[in-house]
PDB file of C-alpha atoms in Angstrom:
ATOM      1  CA  MET A  66     -10.272   2.381  -7.863  1.00 78.00           C
ATOM      2  CA  CYS A  67      -6.658   3.563  -7.766  1.00 92.00           C
ATOM      3  CA  GLY A  68      -3.323   1.788  -7.969  1.00 96.00           C
ATOM      4  CA  ILE A  69      -0.297   1.780  -5.678  1.00 97.00           C
ATOM      5  CA  CYS A  70       3.158   0.319  -6.196  1.00 98.00           C
ATOM      6  CA  GLY A  71       6.643   0.468  -4.773  1.00 98.00           C
ATOM      7  CA  ILE A  72      10.174  -0.884  -4.803  1.00 98.00           C
ATOM      8  CA  ILE A  73      12.552  -1.109  -1.847  1.00 97.00           C
ATOM      9  CA  ASN A  74      16.148  -2.157  -2.494  1.00 96.00           C
ATOM     10  CA  PHE A  75      17.718  -3.587   0.641  1.00 95.00           C
ATOM     11  CA  ASN A  76      21.171  -3.513  -0.956  1.00 91.00           C
ATOM     12  CA  ASN A  77      20.917   0.319  -0.959  1.00 91.00           C
ATOM     13  CA  SER A  78      21.032   0.561  -4.740  1.00 95.00           C
ATOM     14  CA  PRO A  79      18.928   3.491  -6.023  1.00 96.00           C
ATOM     15  CA  VAL A  80      15.482   2.814  -7.444  1.00 96.00           C
ATOM     16  CA  GLU A  81      15.216   3.740 -11.107  1.00 95.00           C
ATOM     17  CA  ARG A  82      12.298   5.981 -12.047  1.00 96.00           C
ATOM     18  CA  ILE A  83      11.760   4.009 -15.248  1.00 96.00           C
ATOM     19  CA  GLN A  84      10.872   0.955 -13.159  1.00 96.00           C
ATOM     20  CA  ILE A  85       8.225   2.794 -11.159  1.00 97.00           C
ATOM     21  CA  ASN A  86       6.855   4.339 -14.350  1.00 96.00           C
ATOM     22  CA  LYS A  87       6.634   0.886 -15.918  1.00 96.00           C
ATOM     23  CA  MET A  88       4.660  -0.453 -12.967  1.00 96.00           C
ATOM     24  CA  MET A  89       2.320   2.524 -13.063  1.00 96.00           C
ATOM     25  CA  GLN A  90       1.770   2.220 -16.808  1.00 95.00           C
ATOM     26  CA  THR A  91       0.686  -1.425 -16.562  1.00 96.00           C
ATOM     27  CA  MET A  92      -2.137  -0.473 -14.196  1.00 95.00           C
ATOM     28  CA  ARG A  93      -3.071   2.908 -15.663  1.00 94.00           C
ATOM     29  CA  HIS A  94      -6.608   1.560 -16.132  1.00 94.00           C
ATOM     30  CA  ARG A  95      -6.993   1.717 -12.346  1.00 94.00           C
ATOM     31  CA  GLY A  96      -6.247   5.436 -12.261  1.00 89.00           C
ATOM     32  CA  PRO A  97      -6.515   7.342 -15.541  1.00 86.00           C
ATOM     33  CA  ASP A  98      -6.962  10.795 -13.959  1.00 86.00           C
ATOM     34  CA  ASP A  99      -3.598  11.454 -12.332  1.00 87.00           C
ATOM     35  CA  GLY A 100      -0.353   9.874 -11.238  1.00 92.00           C
ATOM     36  CA  GLY A 101       2.669  10.601  -9.120  1.00 95.00           C
ATOM     37  CA  VAL A 102       6.084   9.255  -8.158  1.00 97.00           C
ATOM     38  CA  PHE A 103       8.226   9.520  -5.046  1.00 97.00           C
ATOM     39  CA  ILE A 104      11.825   8.314  -5.207  1.00 97.00           C
ATOM     40  CA  LYS A 105      14.459   8.735  -2.537  1.00 95.00           C
ATOM     41  CA  GLU A 106      17.599   6.677  -2.680  1.00 93.00           C
ATOM     42  CA  ASN A 107      16.665   2.994  -2.349  1.00 96.00           C
ATOM     43  CA  ILE A 108      12.876   3.438  -2.166  1.00 97.00           C
ATOM     44  CA  GLY A 109      10.462   4.312  -4.944  1.00 98.00           C
ATOM     45  CA  LEU A 110       6.689   4.737  -4.740  1.00 98.00           C
ATOM     46  CA  GLY A 111       4.156   5.168  -7.526  1.00 97.00           C
ATOM     47  CA  PHE A 112       0.453   5.999  -7.690  1.00 96.00           C
ATOM     48  CA  VAL A 113      -2.257   6.168 -10.354  1.00 95.00           C
ATOM     49  CA  ARG A 114      -5.433   7.984  -9.389  1.00 89.00           C
ATOM     50  CA  LEU A 115      -9.100   7.652 -10.142  1.00 85.00           C
ATOM     51  CA  SER A 116     -10.426  10.956  -8.810  1.00 79.00           C
ATOM     52  CA  ILE A 117     -13.550  10.563  -6.666  1.00 74.00           C
ATOM     53  CA  LEU A 118     -13.132  12.764  -3.589  1.00 72.00           C
ATOM     54  CA  ASP A 119     -11.722  16.270  -4.063  1.00 63.00           C
ATOM     55  CA  LEU A 120     -11.051  16.329  -7.806  1.00 74.00           C
ATOM     56  CA  THR A 121      -8.515  19.146  -7.425  1.00 74.00           C
ATOM     57  CA  ILE A 122      -4.730  18.909  -7.299  1.00 81.00           C
ATOM     58  CA  SER A 123      -5.067  18.835  -3.495  1.00 83.00           C
ATOM     59  CA  GLY A 124      -5.856  15.140  -3.785  1.00 86.00           C
ATOM     60  CA  HIS A 125      -2.635  14.362  -5.652  1.00 90.00           C
ATOM     61  CA  GLN A 126      -0.604  11.383  -4.493  1.00 91.00           C
ATOM     62  CA  PRO A 127       1.924  10.506  -3.228  1.00 96.00           C
ATOM     63  CA  MET A 128       0.707  12.884  -0.512  1.00 96.00           C
ATOM     64  CA  PHE A 129       2.959  14.416   2.143  1.00 97.00           C
ATOM     65  CA  ASP A 130       2.196  15.642   5.629  1.00 95.00           C
ATOM     66  CA  ASP A 131       2.978  19.273   6.469  1.00 93.00           C
ATOM     67  CA  SER A 132       6.529  18.454   7.588  1.00 94.00           C
ATOM     68  CA  GLU A 133       7.133  16.279   4.503  1.00 94.00           C
ATOM     69  CA  ARG A 134       8.495  13.581   6.791  1.00 97.00           C
ATOM     70  CA  PHE A 135       5.669  11.171   5.956  1.00 98.00           C
ATOM     71  CA  VAL A 136       4.341  10.252   2.525  1.00 98.00           C
ATOM     72  CA  ILE A 137       1.311   8.096   1.748  1.00 98.00           C
ATOM     73  CA  LEU A 138      -0.086   6.009  -1.096  1.00 98.00           C
ATOM     74  CA  PHE A 139      -3.748   5.199  -0.495  1.00 97.00           C
ATOM     75  CA  ASN A 140      -6.191   3.080  -2.480  1.00 96.00           C
ATOM     76  CA  GLY A 141      -9.679   2.737  -1.083  1.00 95.00           C
ATOM     77  CA  GLU A 142     -12.302   4.592   0.871  1.00 95.00           C
ATOM     78  CA  VAL A 143     -12.742   5.337   4.557  1.00 97.00           C
ATOM     79  CA  TYR A 144     -16.466   5.750   5.030  1.00 96.00           C
ATOM     80  CA  ASN A 145     -16.240   7.606   8.334  1.00 97.00           C
ATOM     81  CA  PHE A 146     -13.442   9.974   7.319  1.00 96.00           C
ATOM     82  CA  ILE A 147     -15.575  13.082   7.909  1.00 96.00           C
ATOM     83  CA  GLU A 148     -16.155  12.124  11.541  1.00 97.00           C
ATOM     84  CA  ILE A 149     -12.455  11.298  12.029  1.00 97.00           C
ATOM     85  CA  ARG A 150     -11.445  14.588  10.413  1.00 97.00           C
ATOM     86  CA  GLU A 151     -13.551  16.494  12.942  1.00 97.00           C
ATOM     87  CA  ILE A 152     -11.877  14.637  15.807  1.00 97.00           C
ATOM     88  CA  LEU A 153      -8.457  15.512  14.400  1.00 98.00           C
ATOM     89  CA  LYS A 154      -9.440  19.139  13.836  1.00 97.00           C
ATOM     90  CA  ASN A 155     -10.380  19.373  17.504  1.00 97.00           C
ATOM     91  CA  LYS A 156      -6.887  18.078  18.280  1.00 97.00           C
ATOM     92  CA  GLY A 157      -5.370  20.919  16.263  1.00 96.00           C
ATOM     93  CA  TYR A 158      -4.770  19.299  12.874  1.00 96.00           C
ATOM     94  CA  LYS A 159      -5.348  21.369   9.742  1.00 95.00           C
ATOM     95  CA  PHE A 160      -6.377  19.968   6.377  1.00 95.00           C
ATOM     96  CA  ARG A 161      -5.493  21.121   2.878  1.00 93.00           C
ATOM     97  CA  SER A 162      -7.856  18.797   1.015  1.00 92.00           C
ATOM     98  CA  ASN A 163     -11.246  17.136   1.293  1.00 92.00           C
ATOM     99  CA  THR A 164      -9.840  13.644   0.798  1.00 94.00           C
ATOM    100  CA  ASP A 165      -9.946  10.617   3.050  1.00 94.00           C
ATOM    101  CA  THR A 166      -6.284  10.097   2.096  1.00 96.00           C
ATOM    102  CA  GLU A 167      -5.209  13.101   4.137  1.00 97.00           C
ATOM    103  CA  VAL A 168      -7.380  11.912   7.012  1.00 97.00           C
ATOM    104  CA  VAL A 169      -5.655   8.515   6.932  1.00 98.00           C
ATOM    105  CA  LEU A 170      -2.221  10.144   6.916  1.00 98.00           C
ATOM    106  CA  LYS A 171      -2.952  12.481   9.825  1.00 98.00           C
ATOM    107  CA  SER A 172      -4.669   9.694  11.725  1.00 98.00           C
ATOM    108  CA  TYR A 173      -1.388   7.813  11.487  1.00 98.00           C
ATOM    109  CA  LEU A 174       0.447  10.868  12.827  1.00 97.00           C
ATOM    110  CA  GLU A 175      -1.931  11.011  15.785  1.00 97.00           C
ATOM    111  CA  TRP A 176      -2.483   7.348  16.657  1.00 97.00           C
ATOM    112  CA  GLY A 177       0.298   5.469  14.893  1.00 97.00           C
ATOM    113  CA  GLU A 178      -0.647   1.961  13.755  1.00 96.00           C
ATOM    114  CA  ASP A 179      -3.681   2.041  16.038  1.00 97.00           C
ATOM    115  CA  CYS A 180      -5.264   4.391  13.489  1.00 97.00           C
ATOM    116  CA  LEU A 181      -6.441   1.263  11.672  1.00 97.00           C
ATOM    117  CA  ASN A 182      -8.942   0.579  14.449  1.00 96.00           C
ATOM    118  CA  HIS A 183     -10.533   3.986  13.819  1.00 97.00           C
ATOM    119  CA  PHE A 184     -11.281   3.333  10.145  1.00 97.00           C
ATOM    120  CA  ASN A 185     -14.503   1.929   8.738  1.00 97.00           C
ATOM    121  CA  GLY A 186     -13.960   1.100   5.093  1.00 96.00           C
ATOM    122  CA  MET A 187     -11.833  -0.688   2.534  1.00 97.00           C
ATOM    123  CA  TRP A 188      -8.203   0.121   1.848  1.00 97.00           C
ATOM    124  CA  ALA A 189      -4.680  -0.830   0.948  1.00 98.00           C
ATOM    125  CA  PHE A 190      -2.082   1.797   1.729  1.00 98.00           C
ATOM    126  CA  ALA A 191       1.588   2.444   2.388  1.00 98.00           C
ATOM    127  CA  ILE A 192       3.103   5.191   4.547  1.00 98.00           C
ATOM    128  CA  TYR A 193       6.819   5.941   4.433  1.00 98.00           C
ATOM    129  CA  ASP A 194       8.701   7.664   7.240  1.00 97.00           C
ATOM    130  CA  ASN A 195      11.552   9.669   5.680  1.00 96.00           C
ATOM    131  CA  LYS A 196      13.297  10.143   9.023  1.00 95.00           C
ATOM    132  CA  GLU A 197      13.258   6.606  10.405  1.00 96.00           C
ATOM    133  CA  LYS A 198      13.441   4.956   6.955  1.00 96.00           C
ATOM    134  CA  GLU A 199      10.437   2.756   7.675  1.00 97.00           C
ATOM    135  CA  LEU A 200       7.502   1.697   5.514  1.00 98.00           C
ATOM    136  CA  PHE A 201       4.138   0.767   7.000  1.00 98.00           C
ATOM    137  CA  CYS A 202       1.547  -0.988   4.841  1.00 98.00           C
ATOM    138  CA  ALA A 203      -1.913  -2.257   5.745  1.00 98.00           C
ATOM    139  CA  ARG A 204      -4.972  -3.893   4.220  1.00 97.00           C
ATOM    140  CA  ASP A 205      -8.602  -3.610   5.331  1.00 97.00           C
ATOM    141  CA  ARG A 206     -10.419  -6.084   7.542  1.00 95.00           C
ATOM    142  CA  PHE A 207     -11.991  -8.081   4.716  1.00 94.00           C
ATOM    143  CA  GLY A 208      -9.243  -7.703   2.117  1.00 94.00           C
ATOM    144  CA  ILE A 209     -11.439  -5.838  -0.338  1.00 95.00           C
ATOM    145  CA  LYS A 210      -8.606  -3.734  -1.761  1.00 96.00           C
ATOM    146  CA  PRO A 211      -5.688  -5.727  -3.223  1.00 97.00           C
ATOM    147  CA  PHE A 212      -2.050  -5.756  -2.178  1.00 98.00           C
ATOM    148  CA  TYR A 213       0.459  -8.115  -3.841  1.00 98.00           C
ATOM    149  CA  TYR A 214       4.162  -8.352  -3.107  1.00 98.00           C
ATOM    150  CA  PHE A 215       7.445 -10.141  -3.752  1.00 97.00           C
ATOM    151  CA  ARG A 216      10.320 -10.240  -1.305  1.00 96.00           C
ATOM    152  CA  ASP A 217      13.791 -11.695  -1.105  1.00 94.00           C
ATOM    153  CA  ASN A 218      17.042 -10.661   0.570  1.00 93.00           C
ATOM    154  CA  ASN A 219      17.594  -7.847  -1.918  1.00 94.00           C
ATOM    155  CA  GLN A 220      14.161  -6.370  -2.614  1.00 95.00           C
ATOM    156  CA  PHE A 221      10.594  -5.840  -1.515  1.00 97.00           C
ATOM    157  CA  ILE A 222       8.239  -4.984  -4.394  1.00 98.00           C
ATOM    158  CA  PHE A 223       4.500  -4.372  -4.022  1.00 98.00           C
ATOM    159  CA  SER A 224       1.562  -3.432  -6.212  1.00 98.00           C
ATOM    160  CA  SER A 225      -2.221  -3.380  -6.460  1.00 97.00           C
ATOM    161  CA  GLU A 226      -1.957  -5.965  -9.228  1.00 97.00           C
ATOM    162  CA  ILE A 227       0.300  -8.892 -10.097  1.00 97.00           C
ATOM    163  CA  ILE A 228       1.144  -7.795 -13.644  1.00 96.00           C
ATOM    164  CA  PRO A 229       3.341  -4.840 -12.580  1.00 97.00           C
ATOM    165  CA  LEU A 230       5.436  -7.244 -10.497  1.00 97.00           C
ATOM    166  CA  LEU A 231       5.901  -9.514 -13.504  1.00 96.00           C
ATOM    167  CA  HIS A 232       7.012  -6.569 -15.642  1.00 93.00           C
ATOM    168  CA  ILE A 233       9.765  -5.773 -13.144  1.00 93.00           C
ATOM    169  CA  LYS A 234      10.751  -9.399 -12.558  1.00 94.00           C
ATOM    170  CA  PRO A 235       9.711 -11.657 -15.461  1.00 94.00           C
ATOM    171  CA  GLU A 236      11.329 -14.606 -13.710  1.00 95.00           C
ATOM    172  CA  LEU A 237       8.389 -14.635 -11.288  1.00 95.00           C
ATOM    173  CA  LYS A 238       6.226 -16.321 -13.941  1.00 94.00           C
ATOM    174  CA  LYS A 239       6.378 -19.658 -12.125  1.00 94.00           C
ATOM    175  CA  VAL A 240       3.118 -21.502 -11.527  1.00 94.00           C
ATOM    176  CA  ASN A 241       2.111 -22.308  -7.965  1.00 93.00           C
ATOM    177  CA  GLU A 242       0.675 -25.750  -8.653  1.00 92.00           C
ATOM    178  CA  SER A 243      -0.800 -26.288  -5.193  1.00 91.00           C
ATOM    179  CA  ILE A 244      -2.909 -23.124  -5.421  1.00 92.00           C
ATOM    180  CA  VAL A 245      -4.041 -24.008  -8.939  1.00 92.00           C
ATOM    181  CA  PHE A 246      -5.067 -27.415  -7.563  1.00 90.00           C
ATOM    182  CA  ASP A 247      -7.003 -25.804  -4.682  1.00 89.00           C
ATOM    183  CA  TYR A 248      -8.799 -23.528  -7.123  1.00 88.00           C
ATOM    184  CA  LEU A 249      -9.767 -26.300  -9.522  1.00 91.00           C
ATOM    185  CA  LEU A 250     -10.882 -28.612  -6.731  1.00 89.00           C
ATOM    186  CA  THR A 251     -12.578 -26.236  -4.277  1.00 89.00           C
ATOM    187  CA  ASN A 252     -12.778 -22.876  -6.100  1.00 86.00           C
ATOM    188  CA  ARG A 253     -10.775 -21.292  -3.257  1.00 80.00           C
ATOM    189  CA  THR A 254      -8.184 -18.567  -3.818  1.00 80.00           C
ATOM    190  CA  ASN A 255      -8.139 -16.429  -0.644  1.00 82.00           C
ATOM    191  CA  HIS A 256      -7.521 -19.016   2.057  1.00 84.00           C
ATOM    192  CA  THR A 257      -3.761 -18.391   2.178  1.00 90.00           C
ATOM    193  CA  GLU A 258      -1.252 -15.668   1.308  1.00 94.00           C
ATOM    194  CA  ASN A 259      -0.243 -17.610  -1.806  1.00 95.00           C
ATOM    195  CA  THR A 260      -1.227 -16.743  -5.375  1.00 95.00           C
ATOM    196  CA  PHE A 261      -1.142 -18.583  -8.698  1.00 94.00           C
ATOM    197  CA  PHE A 262       2.466 -17.439  -8.988  1.00 95.00           C
ATOM    198  CA  LYS A 263       4.933 -19.348  -6.819  1.00 94.00           C
ATOM    199  CA  ASP A 264       6.922 -16.392  -5.441  1.00 96.00           C
ATOM    200  CA  ILE A 265       4.223 -13.703  -5.403  1.00 97.00           C
ATOM    201  CA  LYS A 266       2.218 -13.321  -2.211  1.00 97.00           C
ATOM    202  CA  LYS A 267      -0.797 -11.254  -1.240  1.00 97.00           C
ATOM    203  CA  LEU A 268      -1.118  -9.399   2.007  1.00 97.00           C
ATOM    204  CA  GLN A 269      -3.916 -11.149   3.852  1.00 96.00           C
ATOM    205  CA  HIS A 270      -7.030  -9.319   5.018  1.00 95.00           C
ATOM    206  CA  SER A 271      -6.640  -7.303   8.239  1.00 96.00           C
ATOM    207  CA  SER A 272      -2.864  -7.612   8.034  1.00 97.00           C
ATOM    208  CA  LYS A 273       0.010  -5.138   8.127  1.00 98.00           C
ATOM    209  CA  ILE A 274       3.621  -4.976   7.004  1.00 98.00           C
ATOM    210  CA  ASN A 275       6.443  -3.162   8.769  1.00 98.00           C
ATOM    211  CA  ILE A 276       9.647  -2.671   6.805  1.00 97.00           C
ATOM    212  CA  LYS A 277      12.753  -1.161   8.392  1.00 95.00           C
ATOM    213  CA  LEU A 278      15.071  -0.178   5.577  1.00 94.00           C
ATOM    214  CA  LYS A 279      18.052   0.410   7.877  1.00 87.00           C
ATOM    215  CA  LYS A 280      17.914  -3.194   9.070  1.00 89.00           C
ATOM    216  CA  ALA A 281      16.478  -4.663   5.853  1.00 89.00           C
ATOM    217  CA  SER A 282      13.818  -6.348   7.996  1.00 93.00           C
ATOM    218  CA  VAL A 283      10.256  -7.212   7.023  1.00 95.00           C
ATOM    219  CA  SER A 284       7.554  -8.268   9.485  1.00 96.00           C
ATOM    220  CA  ILE A 285       3.990  -9.223   8.594  1.00 96.00           C
ATOM    221  CA  ASN A 286       1.288  -9.514  11.242  1.00 96.00           C
ATOM    222  CA  LYS A 287      -2.444  -9.405  11.787  1.00 95.00           C
ATOM    223  CA  TRP A 288      -3.741  -6.109  13.122  1.00 94.00           C
ATOM    224  CA  TYR A 289      -7.324  -7.308  13.560  1.00 88.00           C
ATOM    225  CA  SER A 290      -8.912 -10.716  14.166  1.00 77.00           C
ATOM    226  CA  LEU A 291     -12.346 -11.400  12.715  1.00 64.00           C
TER     227      LEU A 291
END
């Protein structure tokens, strides 16, 4: 179990490191072994790590590709990453770690968003393209790994847990009465994108998010239909 988080300011105001640190600190229990921050202008990414595969510094996140154009935050496990790594090696890719995180990143370099169809596992991740100023996020087929977010015209904020979002924006502590009603009546919580908090959503299972910072556009779509 690890934790990912991020802030994108569509008004081009710089992300403050103290905000990312605050989000990371509130979910340190998810990743007590390591942590890292990436901030560039109006985007900030944070990661807390529970070391399972490759306990060395090679598994540190945020993780960059060789060109440092792409950076990834990854929470989860790709069960068939060894097989995928061999395929990529045969295509000429070289690996610096023994992590599935690096396999996910280089799979994205090779296949783009279609890389998701190659993975067998559970995940929530975000990949940022430094050149095109685009963020790609995705969640596994069954929604095992969490991904919560808030968006308005000025910001997109995401995290593995809801509490970090509330620390950044305390005004989000507004009860979503319809979801509370559904839970009390039917014990259902995952039938929609809505959460117990009115303005906080969760990325649905087998869904993806594409954010273009230059255009301040956000699109959310299914990448796989069960």
